[in-house]
Amino acid sequence: MTCSLPPPLSLSPPGTVYIANRFPQHGHYVPQRFADNRIISSKYTVWNFVPKNLFEQFRRIANFYFLIIFLVQLMIDTPTSPVTSGLPLFFVITVTAIKQGYEDWLRHKADNEVNGAPVFVVRSGSLVQTRSKNIRVGDIVRVAKDETFPVDLVLLSSDRAEGTCHITTTSLDGETNLKTHYSVPETLVSQSVSRLEALHAVLECQQPDADLYRPLGPENLLLRGARLKNTKEIFGVAVYTGMESKMALNYKCKSQKRSAVEKSMNTFLLIYLGILLFEAILSTILKYAWQAENKWDEPFYNHKTEQERNSSQILKFISDFLAFLVLYNFIIPISLYVTVEMQKFLGSFFIGWDLDLYHEESDQMAQVNTSDLNEELGQVEYVFTDKTGTLTENEMLFRECSINGIKYQEINGKLVPEGMTEDSPDRSVREELLFLKAVSLCHTVQISYEQPGDGPGDPFSHANGFSSQMEYYASSPDEKALVEATKRYPRGYDVKCVIPLSHRFKLLHVLEFDANRRRMSVILQTPTGTPLTASHFFLFPLFLPPLQKGLRTLVVACRHFSVEEYEEVDQRLHKARTALQQREERLAEVFSFIEKNLELLGATGVEDKLQEKVQETIEALRLAGIKVWVLTGDKHETAVSVSLSCGHFHRTMNILELVQQKSDNECAEQLRQLARRIKDDHVIQHGLVVDGASLSLALRGHEKLFMEVCKNCSAVLCCRMAPLQKAKVVRLLKTSLEKPITLAIGDGANDVSMIQEAHVGIGIMGKEGRQAVQNSDYAIARFKFLSKLLLVHGHFYYIRIATLVQYFFYKNVCFITPQFLYQFFCLFSQQTLYDSVYLTLYNICFTSLPILVYSLFEQLVHPHVLQSKPVLYRDISKNSLLSFKTFLYWTLLGFCHAFVFFFGSYILMGEDTSLMGNGQVRVAVLYHMLYLWYSDRAVFF
């Protein structure tokens, strides 16, 4: 970005910043009307709610079908009243509209809270309080400590002399780490309202872009939703507002996930629609076959009018067909959808109420973000899990290090070389101090050091007698663990022993960490004035002893610059960071130029502890027939070590590897070799390790072979994975020939893609923000809760909803088949067997409420038994309770019960059913209701 004086003809008043959006390919200013700062996540408004909601509801096949039936009843003379179809349809539409309207009202409420939040802007020479929605592009906004940024801001100045500020981007990328941002050099000194009032400048930027860091760079841009930390206040100019802010542009609407039960339900509806059409066509044909005889076509008691005799036979056939369609339309259960939605919505409360899913330490209950997938929890076949923060605690503790080829460990709170005691004379103190000095300096950790009074104090003021508590804010948990370690070491002394108070280093540049370089560096000025570079970067397999224990390992190195070398580096960094185009490529080139010829000082080992009962949970899932895949961005050795320690890989398991493949041919040959090994050693279990580079080659043209190898392995570990690669793996498996049900679980923003891709997404309420939780279908506090969520709640939900769906089709067949059989005894005159009130209430009340109660509270097996015997989960796998065989059984059972009822009523009332009076019909209806009640009891118990 650039900040300069405006053009001579600019009419911008003092105290504002003129924003000019530039098209890179044309290079000229583009006049533009900027968006206001309102955030809109709601779906409806007061004006479009009714038409938009009705349109969406009638996209459902069942609702549209009953609408057509209702219109047919209004247009032609039908055997039943339009109320029989219209009232149930109105009930279903109304209940659904109320539910969706309430959910959208909650979104409106949340939007109003955000848009109405108070903010301060510089106007008319003073700070003016206004609402967030009133901010416009070019306004100068003040943000105080612990407040969130209301718009995308370019940092103009802060209360710090160097113009820096520190933020957390938890709501954006899920990271709780502290990030450092820098003011625009031209406005660094504008730290007061009066100076900002006199500011007259042009800010040149690109068009709104969803990329979080490309347009202006991470050093200047403060994104909406981030929070200011460890800084009293900052001033920034609004550049992207409202729905053009990067947070809004990165908002990804969740794709509508449909459960296997819902898909089966739609298939059954189509089958029953076919049965309905068959019965209507057959009845129409039989009616005309029966009326071929004159005595039945025009009996003495029902002479036709002249108009009826001259009417078109085709129109009469269509009219009779539609009348039969109306007569039999109750074979389609209109209340099925609303009953299923009520069952899912009410049943989801049991997850939040389950005290076994409550985490006392963090005071967090399990939460349900969508209730549409409850039964899918009982059908999971593959679990894809992140490692850091999901299987582990994401709490880093410094354990070991290697200095000058010597391994060091902690003994009695002191750093001691392995094989030596703390008093051994042959210790290289110089190398220790140099190594720890580099660790102490190469980081972006910020210190919050509150004195007894107000305001931050000197980080080392405790040496002068102040009593207060120091708190570290780090850009990564590894950095925090290392700085805390240097505070303890070496030899039990304070970090001031490593860096005396008289030695002050000036921080010149920070080379931020990125996934490609996998390192970060700082350029410092030593007390003697010589520039120095210190670097941390992720270790490739160089130091094996710490890696065998599953430690996260970093290399520590340094490089000295001459004054001339530093001046060249400084100029190249400035040009790269202020470039509007190809900024990432230019920065990568400069970083590569700087981070070379480094002197290796040593390596560190940091432990990320496993969560409680992770091993038991993975074993329970394995016994339940669920395969577990670990997808992580960590390096190969660390990922394998954690997989072994958590029970994902067994010690006796044959570990196969597909790593470091360089070409398609090499990858294909390796896959064929692995397939042969699995076939030859089919008796033992196999585990597969894949890295990101090899996975890209495998997915390029060898997907079938890769899937064959993976499916024959008991456990799969994918390391060095990018977020999009995680989603690709999930998509590859769920779209395979078997189409298994998948579940993804993670705690960070890098897990969101796979959480949204899987059939069921679960977020861990961990220490990497709420991004995964907000984008998940369910959220739990710990990985161990996954076993009960699947083995108990999933088991119950699936059995309940499967019984509900099958029963709805069964009872409607049982209800409408007597109506079809009755037409054989009334000359297919379309006479109804049931009263209109009974037709209306049958689906809504008589048969819906009992099964709803049953589907909420039924427990076929005690929860403790389900959790202690995971193999029971296999009994309901593959959607077995809603298979076509089971559906056919329930349908035939309904037909059989209908025949028993009808012919039982026929015998009860005499052979001549054509003489059945109203009283006899009422007796038949009562008999049918009693029989259905008995059938309900038989199903329930």
XYZ file of N, CA, C and O in Angstrom, residues 380-381 617-627 787 790-791 866 869-875 877:
100
model
N -21.485 -44.063 11.099
C -20.122 -43.672 10.726
C -19.257 -44.903 10.469
O -19.260 -45.856 11.256
N -18.515 -44.874 9.374
C -17.602 -45.961 9.021
C -16.145 -45.513 9.021
O -15.251 -46.338 9.188
N -10.398 -44.549 23.460
C -11.421 -44.129 22.503
C -11.147 -44.695 21.122
O -12.062 -45.200 20.448
N -9.912 -44.629 20.666
C -9.562 -45.160 19.347
C -9.791 -46.667 19.301
O -10.291 -47.212 18.306
N -9.468 -47.363 20.383
C -9.678 -48.811 20.425
C -11.169 -49.140 20.387
O -11.583 -50.096 19.719
N -11.997 -48.358 21.093
C -13.443 -48.591 21.064
C -14.006 -48.377 19.661
O -14.871 -49.141 19.197
N -13.524 -47.352 18.974
C -13.973 -47.112 17.609
C -13.567 -48.247 16.684
O -14.334 -48.653 15.794
N -12.380 -48.778 16.906
C -11.914 -49.889 16.075
C -12.787 -51.132 16.294
O -13.143 -51.827 15.337
N -13.141 -51.407 17.543
C -14.015 -52.550 17.834
C -15.408 -52.354 17.251
O -16.100 -53.328 16.936
N -15.828 -51.101 17.117
C -17.142 -50.813 16.542
C -17.147 -50.906 15.022
O -18.190 -50.680 14.393
N -16.005 -51.232 14.429
C -15.920 -51.344 12.983
C -15.635 -50.040 12.278
O -15.847 -49.921 11.064
N -15.168 -49.043 13.013
C -14.871 -47.730 12.445
C -13.363 -47.597 12.238
O -12.588 -47.810 13.163
N -12.966 -47.245 11.036
C -11.555 -47.032 10.741
C -11.186 -45.581 11.031
O -11.941 -44.662 10.702
N -16.604 -41.373 21.696
C -17.077 -42.753 21.803
C -18.537 -42.801 22.228
O -19.353 -43.508 21.626
N -21.016 -41.458 19.485
C -21.315 -42.383 18.393
C -21.972 -43.667 18.890
O -23.031 -44.073 18.396
N -21.339 -44.307 19.860
C -21.769 -45.647 20.271
C -23.102 -45.642 21.005
O -23.837 -46.635 20.968
N -24.109 -50.451 25.626
C -23.647 -49.994 24.313
C -22.223 -49.479 24.366
O -21.437 -49.708 23.442
N -19.719 -52.474 25.098
C -19.649 -53.465 24.018
C -19.769 -52.753 22.675
O -20.842 -52.721 22.049
N -18.683 -52.161 22.201
C -18.733 -51.399 20.945
C -19.154 -52.211 19.730
O -19.615 -51.640 18.745
N -19.017 -53.552 19.805
C -19.374 -54.380 18.644
C -20.849 -54.262 18.305
O -21.263 -54.561 17.171
N -21.682 -53.832 19.249
C -23.111 -53.658 18.974
C -23.348 -52.567 17.930
O -24.406 -52.531 17.296
N -22.388 -51.683 17.780
C -22.515 -50.620 16.786
C -22.541 -51.191 15.369
O -23.144 -50.605 14.464
N -21.905 -52.338 15.188
C -21.868 -52.960 13.857
C -23.245 -53.433 13.407
O -23.511 -53.544 12.201
N -24.151 -53.706 14.370
C -25.459 -54.256 14.017
C -26.323 -53.272 13.243
O -27.270 -53.685 12.556
N -24.985 -50.813 11.195
C -24.176 -50.183 10.149
C -24.805 -50.396 8.781
O -25.714 -51.212 8.604
